[in-house]
């Protein structure tokens, strides 16, 4: 029986290559080379977005470096806010020789479902230094209302719990 020396470093490198291949299959565009991204279509690009809640607004910030406002489309349909656009490649393949391309380009689309009651006309978007900021006003909270109930000949008032707590405070 022959002894085979186990080399953990080689096993880890093999595992890493297999994981890179697997992730490239899911996240890169068809035809892109997993090793260097230099052949075929550009890799899929999705801009980074933050969603922050303040007292009065939801604030969406999206990093869109190298883009102009004319490259961006922001739309609201029913309660779905959609940010889409295209980031164009900044090189001419006929003139330049490539060694490694890591900056992805292409079309993107991100959607966000807004809470019921958001006023679409009150949404405000600004674009400055490659950052899109969308301010979405929060919908007004539904407040309990007083209902009049007549008992016999005497009217009685019934209040919601929030109104009772406010009255006792």
Coordinates of C-alpha atoms in Angstrom, one line a residue:
X1 CA 0.0 0.0 0.0
X2 CA 1.4 3.4 -1.0
X3 CA 1.4 6.3 1.4
X4 CA 0.2 9.6 0.0
X5 CA 1.2 12.8 1.8
X6 CA -1.7 15.0 2.7
X7 CA -1.1 18.7 1.9
X8 CA -3.8 20.9 3.5
X9 CA -2.6 24.0 1.6
X10 CA -3.2 22.4 -1.8
X11 CA -6.6 21.1 -0.6
X12 CA -7.6 24.6 0.5
X13 CA -6.5 26.1 -2.8
X14 CA -8.5 23.5 -4.7
X15 CA -11.6 24.2 -2.5
X16 CA -11.2 27.9 -3.1
X17 CA -11.0 27.5 -6.9
X18 CA -14.1 25.3 -6.9
X19 CA -16.0 27.9 -4.8
X20 CA -14.9 30.7 -7.1
X21 CA -16.1 28.7 -10.1
X22 CA -19.5 28.1 -8.4
X23 CA -20.0 31.7 -7.5
X24 CA -18.9 32.8 -10.9
X25 CA -21.6 30.6 -12.4
X26 CA -24.3 32.3 -10.4
X27 CA -23.2 35.9 -10.3
X28 CA -21.2 36.6 -13.5
X29 CA -22.8 37.3 -16.9
X30 CA -22.8 34.4 -19.4
X31 CA -19.5 34.2 -21.3
X32 CA -17.5 36.1 -18.6
X33 CA -14.3 34.3 -17.6
X34 CA -14.2 33.5 -13.9
X35 CA -10.4 33.9 -13.8
X36 CA -10.0 37.5 -15.0
X37 CA -13.3 38.7 -16.4
X38 CA -11.6 39.7 -19.7
X39 CA -13.7 37.7 -22.2
X40 CA -17.3 37.6 -23.1
X41 CA -19.9 40.0 -21.7
X42 CA -19.2 42.3 -18.8
X43 CA -20.0 41.0 -15.3
X44 CA -23.3 41.7 -13.7
X45 CA -23.3 44.9 -11.6
X46 CA -25.7 45.8 -8.8
X47 CA -25.2 49.1 -7.0
X48 CA -24.9 49.2 -3.2
X49 CA -27.9 50.7 -1.4
X50 CA -28.6 51.7 2.1
X51 CA -32.1 52.2 3.5
X52 CA -32.3 54.3 6.7
X53 CA -35.3 55.2 8.8
X54 CA -35.6 58.7 10.3
X55 CA -38.5 60.2 12.3
X56 CA -40.3 61.4 9.2
X57 CA -38.8 59.6 6.2
X58 CA -37.3 56.5 4.8
X59 CA -34.0 57.5 3.2
X60 CA -32.6 55.4 0.3
X61 CA -29.0 56.0 -0.7
X62 CA -27.5 54.3 -3.8
X63 CA -23.9 54.4 -4.9
X64 CA -23.8 55.0 -8.6
X65 CA -20.2 56.0 -9.4
X66 CA -19.4 57.2 -12.8
X67 CA -23.0 57.7 -13.8
X68 CA -25.0 60.8 -14.7
X69 CA -28.6 61.4 -13.7
X70 CA -29.6 60.7 -17.3
X71 CA -28.3 57.1 -16.9
X72 CA -30.8 56.5 -14.0
X73 CA -34.5 55.7 -14.0
X74 CA -36.5 56.0 -10.8
X75 CA -40.1 54.9 -11.0
X76 CA -43.0 54.2 -8.7
X77 CA -45.7 51.7 -9.7
X78 CA -48.4 50.9 -7.1
X79 CA -46.2 50.5 -3.9
X80 CA -43.0 49.4 -5.6
X81 CA -40.1 51.9 -6.1
X82 CA -37.7 50.7 -8.8
X83 CA -34.3 52.1 -9.5
X84 CA -32.8 51.0 -12.8
X85 CA -30.2 52.2 -15.3
X86 CA -27.1 51.4 -17.1
X87 CA -23.4 51.9 -16.2
X88 CA -21.4 52.1 -19.4
X89 CA -17.9 50.7 -19.7
X90 CA -15.2 53.4 -20.0
X91 CA -12.8 51.8 -22.4
X92 CA -12.5 51.1 -26.1
X93 CA -11.7 47.5 -26.8
X94 CA -10.1 48.2 -30.2
X95 CA -7.3 50.3 -28.7
X96 CA -6.5 49.1 -25.3
X97 CA -4.9 45.8 -24.2
X98 CA -6.4 44.4 -21.0
X99 CA -4.7 42.5 -18.2
X100 CA -7.4 42.6 -15.6
X101 CA -10.9 44.1 -15.6
X102 CA -12.7 44.3 -12.2
X103 CA -15.0 47.3 -12.6
X104 CA -18.3 45.9 -13.8
X105 CA -20.7 47.6 -16.2
X106 CA -24.1 46.9 -17.6
X107 CA -27.8 47.4 -16.8
X108 CA -29.2 47.0 -13.3
X109 CA -32.6 47.1 -11.6
X110 CA -33.4 47.2 -7.8
X111 CA -36.9 47.3 -6.4
X112 CA -38.2 48.2 -3.0
X113 CA -41.8 47.6 -1.7
X114 CA -43.0 50.7 0.1
X115 CA -45.5 50.7 3.0
X116 CA -49.1 51.3 2.3
X117 CA -50.2 54.9 2.3
X118 CA -46.9 56.5 1.0
X119 CA -47.6 59.6 -1.0
X120 CA -45.9 59.1 -4.4
X121 CA -45.9 62.9 -5.2
X122 CA -44.1 63.7 -1.9
X123 CA -41.0 61.5 -2.7
X124 CA -37.9 63.6 -3.4
X125 CA -34.8 62.4 -5.2
X126 CA -31.4 64.1 -5.4
X127 CA -28.2 63.1 -7.2
X128 CA -24.8 64.4 -6.1
X129 CA -21.2 63.1 -6.5
X130 CA -22.4 59.7 -7.7
X131 CA -24.8 59.1 -4.8
X132 CA -28.6 59.0 -5.4
X133 CA -30.6 60.0 -2.3
X134 CA -34.3 59.3 -2.3
X135 CA -36.4 60.7 0.6
X136 CA -39.7 58.8 1.1
X137 CA -42.1 60.4 3.6
X138 CA -43.6 58.0 6.1
X139 CA -47.3 57.5 5.8
X140 CA -49.4 59.0 8.6
X141 CA -50.1 56.5 11.4
X142 CA -53.7 55.5 11.7
X143 CA -55.0 57.0 15.0
X144 CA -57.9 55.6 16.9
X145 CA -60.9 57.8 16.6
X146 CA -63.8 58.4 19.1
X147 CA -67.1 56.8 18.3
X148 CA -70.4 57.9 19.6
X149 CA -72.7 55.1 20.9
X150 CA -76.1 56.0 22.1
X151 CA -77.3 54.0 25.1
X152 CA -81.0 54.5 25.5
X153 CA -81.5 58.3 25.4
X154 CA -77.9 59.1 26.7
X155 CA -74.9 59.3 24.2
X156 CA -71.8 57.6 25.4
X157 CA -68.2 58.0 24.2
X158 CA -65.9 55.1 23.5
X159 CA -62.2 55.8 22.9
X160 CA -59.4 53.7 21.5
X161 CA -56.6 52.5 23.9
X162 CA -54.1 55.1 22.6
X163 CA -56.6 57.9 23.4
X164 CA -57.2 56.4 26.9
X165 CA -53.4 56.3 27.6
X166 CA -53.0 59.9 26.3
X167 CA -55.9 61.0 28.6
X168 CA -54.3 59.4 31.7
X169 CA -50.8 60.8 31.0

